[in-house]
PDB file of C-alpha atoms in Angstrom:
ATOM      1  CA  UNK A   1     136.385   3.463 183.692  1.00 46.00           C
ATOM      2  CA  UNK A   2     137.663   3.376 187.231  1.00 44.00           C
ATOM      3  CA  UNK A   3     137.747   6.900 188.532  1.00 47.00           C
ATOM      4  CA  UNK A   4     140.111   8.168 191.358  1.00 44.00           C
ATOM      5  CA  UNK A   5     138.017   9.534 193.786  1.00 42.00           C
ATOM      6  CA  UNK A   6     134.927   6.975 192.715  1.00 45.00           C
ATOM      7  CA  UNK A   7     132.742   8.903 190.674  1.00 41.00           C
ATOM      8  CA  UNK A   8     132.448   8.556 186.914  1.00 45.00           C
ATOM      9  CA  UNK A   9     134.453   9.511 184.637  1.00 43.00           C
ATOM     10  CA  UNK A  10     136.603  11.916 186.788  1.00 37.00           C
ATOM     11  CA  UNK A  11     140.166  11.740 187.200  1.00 40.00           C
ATOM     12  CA  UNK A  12     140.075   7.876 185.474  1.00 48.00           C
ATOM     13  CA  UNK A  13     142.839   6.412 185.146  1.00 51.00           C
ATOM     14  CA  UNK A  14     144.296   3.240 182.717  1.00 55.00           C
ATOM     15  CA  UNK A  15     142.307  -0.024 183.445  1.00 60.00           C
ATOM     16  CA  UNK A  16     144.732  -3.489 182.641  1.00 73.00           C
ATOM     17  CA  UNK A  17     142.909  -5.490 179.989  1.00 83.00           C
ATOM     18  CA  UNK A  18     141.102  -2.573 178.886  1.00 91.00           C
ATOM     19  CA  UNK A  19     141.183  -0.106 175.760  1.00 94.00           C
ATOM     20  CA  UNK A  20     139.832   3.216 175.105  1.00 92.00           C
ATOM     21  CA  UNK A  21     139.664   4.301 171.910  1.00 93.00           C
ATOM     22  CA  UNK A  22     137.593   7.836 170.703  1.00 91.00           C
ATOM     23  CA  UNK A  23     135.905   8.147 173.852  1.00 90.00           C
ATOM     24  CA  UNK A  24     135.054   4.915 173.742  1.00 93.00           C
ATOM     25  CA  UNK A  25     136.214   1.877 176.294  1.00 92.00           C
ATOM     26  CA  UNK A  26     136.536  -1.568 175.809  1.00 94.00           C
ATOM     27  CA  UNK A  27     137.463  -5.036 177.205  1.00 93.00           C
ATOM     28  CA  UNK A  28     140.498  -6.879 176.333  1.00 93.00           C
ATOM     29  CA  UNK A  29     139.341  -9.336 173.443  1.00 94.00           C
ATOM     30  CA  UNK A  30     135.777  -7.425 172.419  1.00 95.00           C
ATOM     31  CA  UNK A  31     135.488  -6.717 168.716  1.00 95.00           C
ATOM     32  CA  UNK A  32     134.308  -3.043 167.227  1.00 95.00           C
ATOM     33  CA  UNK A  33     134.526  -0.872 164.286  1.00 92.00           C
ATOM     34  CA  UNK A  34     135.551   2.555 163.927  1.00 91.00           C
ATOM     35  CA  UNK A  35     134.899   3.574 159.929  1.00 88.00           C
ATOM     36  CA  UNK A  36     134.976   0.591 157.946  1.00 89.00           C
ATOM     37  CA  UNK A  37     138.054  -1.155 160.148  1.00 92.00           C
ATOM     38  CA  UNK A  38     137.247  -3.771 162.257  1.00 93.00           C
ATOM     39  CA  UNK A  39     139.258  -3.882 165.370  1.00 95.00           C
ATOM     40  CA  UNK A  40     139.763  -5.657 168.479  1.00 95.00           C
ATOM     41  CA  UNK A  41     140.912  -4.761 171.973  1.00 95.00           C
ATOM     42  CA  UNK A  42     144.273  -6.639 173.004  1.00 94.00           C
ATOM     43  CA  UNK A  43     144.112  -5.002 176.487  1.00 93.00           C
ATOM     44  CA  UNK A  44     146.074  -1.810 178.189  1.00 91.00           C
ATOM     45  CA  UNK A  45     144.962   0.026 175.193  1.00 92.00           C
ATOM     46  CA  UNK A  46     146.682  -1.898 172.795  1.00 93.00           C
ATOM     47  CA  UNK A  47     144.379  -2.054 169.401  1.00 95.00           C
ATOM     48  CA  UNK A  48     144.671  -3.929 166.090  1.00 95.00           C
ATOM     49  CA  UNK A  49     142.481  -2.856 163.377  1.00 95.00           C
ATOM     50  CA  UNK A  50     141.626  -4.107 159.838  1.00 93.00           C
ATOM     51  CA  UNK A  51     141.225  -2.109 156.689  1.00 89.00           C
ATOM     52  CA  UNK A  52     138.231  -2.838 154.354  1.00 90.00           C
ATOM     53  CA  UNK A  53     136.815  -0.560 151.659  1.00 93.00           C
ATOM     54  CA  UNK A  54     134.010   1.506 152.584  1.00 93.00           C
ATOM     55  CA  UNK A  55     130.762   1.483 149.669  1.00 94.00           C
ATOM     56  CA  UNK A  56     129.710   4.025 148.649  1.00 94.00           C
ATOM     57  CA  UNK A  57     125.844   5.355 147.977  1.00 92.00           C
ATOM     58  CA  UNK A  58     125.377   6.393 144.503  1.00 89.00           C
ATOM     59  CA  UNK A  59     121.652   7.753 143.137  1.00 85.00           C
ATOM     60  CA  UNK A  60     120.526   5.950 146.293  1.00 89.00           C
ATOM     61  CA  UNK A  61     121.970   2.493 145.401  1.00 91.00           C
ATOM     62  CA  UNK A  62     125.087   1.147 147.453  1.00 94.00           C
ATOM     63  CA  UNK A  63     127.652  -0.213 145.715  1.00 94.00           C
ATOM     64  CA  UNK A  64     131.059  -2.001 146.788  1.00 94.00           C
ATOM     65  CA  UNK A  65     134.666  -0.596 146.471  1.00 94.00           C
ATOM     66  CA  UNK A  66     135.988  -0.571 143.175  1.00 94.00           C
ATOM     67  CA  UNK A  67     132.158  -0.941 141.589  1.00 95.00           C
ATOM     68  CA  UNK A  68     130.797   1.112 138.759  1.00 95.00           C
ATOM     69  CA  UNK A  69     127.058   2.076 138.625  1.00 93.00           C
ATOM     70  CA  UNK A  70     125.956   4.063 135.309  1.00 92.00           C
ATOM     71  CA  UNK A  71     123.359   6.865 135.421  1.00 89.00           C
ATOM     72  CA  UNK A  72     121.556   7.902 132.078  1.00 87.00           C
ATOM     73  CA  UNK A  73     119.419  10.571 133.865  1.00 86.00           C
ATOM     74  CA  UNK A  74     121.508  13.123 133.787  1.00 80.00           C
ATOM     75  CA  UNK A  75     120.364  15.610 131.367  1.00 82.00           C
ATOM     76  CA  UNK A  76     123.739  16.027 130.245  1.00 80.00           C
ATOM     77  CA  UNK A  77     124.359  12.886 129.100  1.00 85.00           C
ATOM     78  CA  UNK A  78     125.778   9.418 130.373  1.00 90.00           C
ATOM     79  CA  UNK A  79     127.839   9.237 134.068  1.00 92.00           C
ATOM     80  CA  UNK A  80     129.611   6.489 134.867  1.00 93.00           C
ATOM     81  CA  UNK A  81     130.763   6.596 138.603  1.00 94.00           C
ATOM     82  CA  UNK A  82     133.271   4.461 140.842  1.00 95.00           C
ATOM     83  CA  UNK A  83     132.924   3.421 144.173  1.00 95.00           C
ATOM     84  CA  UNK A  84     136.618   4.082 145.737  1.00 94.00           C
ATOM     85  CA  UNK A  85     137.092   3.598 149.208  1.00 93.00           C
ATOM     86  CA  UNK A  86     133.655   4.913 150.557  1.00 92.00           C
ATOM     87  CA  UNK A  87     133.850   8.152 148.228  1.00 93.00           C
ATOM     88  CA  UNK A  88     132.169   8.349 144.587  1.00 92.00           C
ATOM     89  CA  UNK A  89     134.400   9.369 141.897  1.00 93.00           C
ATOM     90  CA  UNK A  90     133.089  10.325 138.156  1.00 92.00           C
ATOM     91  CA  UNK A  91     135.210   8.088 135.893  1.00 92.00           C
ATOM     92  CA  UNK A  92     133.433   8.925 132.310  1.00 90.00           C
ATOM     93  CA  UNK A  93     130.816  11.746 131.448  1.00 88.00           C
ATOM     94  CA  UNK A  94     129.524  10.966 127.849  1.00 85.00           C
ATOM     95  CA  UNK A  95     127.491  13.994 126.057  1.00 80.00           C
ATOM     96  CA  UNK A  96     124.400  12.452 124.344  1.00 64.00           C
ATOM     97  CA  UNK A  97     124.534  14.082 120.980  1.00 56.00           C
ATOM     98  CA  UNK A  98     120.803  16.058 120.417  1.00 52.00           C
ATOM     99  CA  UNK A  99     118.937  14.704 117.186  1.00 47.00           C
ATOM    100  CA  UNK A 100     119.720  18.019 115.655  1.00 46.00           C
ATOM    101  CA  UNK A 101     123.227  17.199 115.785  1.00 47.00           C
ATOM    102  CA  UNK A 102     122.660  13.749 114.118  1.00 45.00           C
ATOM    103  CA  UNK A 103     121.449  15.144 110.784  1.00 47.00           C
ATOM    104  CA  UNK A 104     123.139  15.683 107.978  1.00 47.00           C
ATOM    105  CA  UNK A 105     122.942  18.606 106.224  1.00 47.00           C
ATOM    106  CA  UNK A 106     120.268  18.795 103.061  1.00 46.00           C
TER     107      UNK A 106
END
């Protein structure tokens, strides 16, 4: 950043063929990401950014957007969780029936 009175980051003012996004500063044409967009500096703090779907960590396994990962451990029964957008979302929750439940009555 290129500062007034020539010390760092005092009084700076807009660089040409720069961008400064979050803080952050950048040269016309250099590539970054901010979440899961990637984006690119155009110059006087013009920026163009992509979406993509962020994964998501699940029982310690990553899995893509839009992905399901099932988990029999629960002591509840079966969960059956979604990767959407970076965030896990419970799509089915089956209750495992106990054997007691399973026998017919004598």
């Amino acid at each position: 950043c290129e500062c007034d009175d020539g010390t760092a980051f005092m009084h700076c003012k807009r660089v040409p063929g720069s961008c400064t996004v979050n803080g952050l500063h950048y040269t016309a044409g250099e590539h970054f990401k901010i979440d899961c967009e990637f984006c690119m500096c155009y110059g006087n703090d013009i920026v163009k950014c992509e979406k993509t779907f962020c994964p998501c960590e699940v029982k310690g396994q990553i899995i893509l957007h839009g992905e399901n990962i099932i988990d029999d451990s629960d002591p509840n029964g079966r969960v059956i969780y979604q990767c959407n957008d970076g965030k896990e979302v419970v799509i089915e929750r089956r209750q495992e029936r106990s054997q007691n439940q399973l026998k017919e009555p004598t």
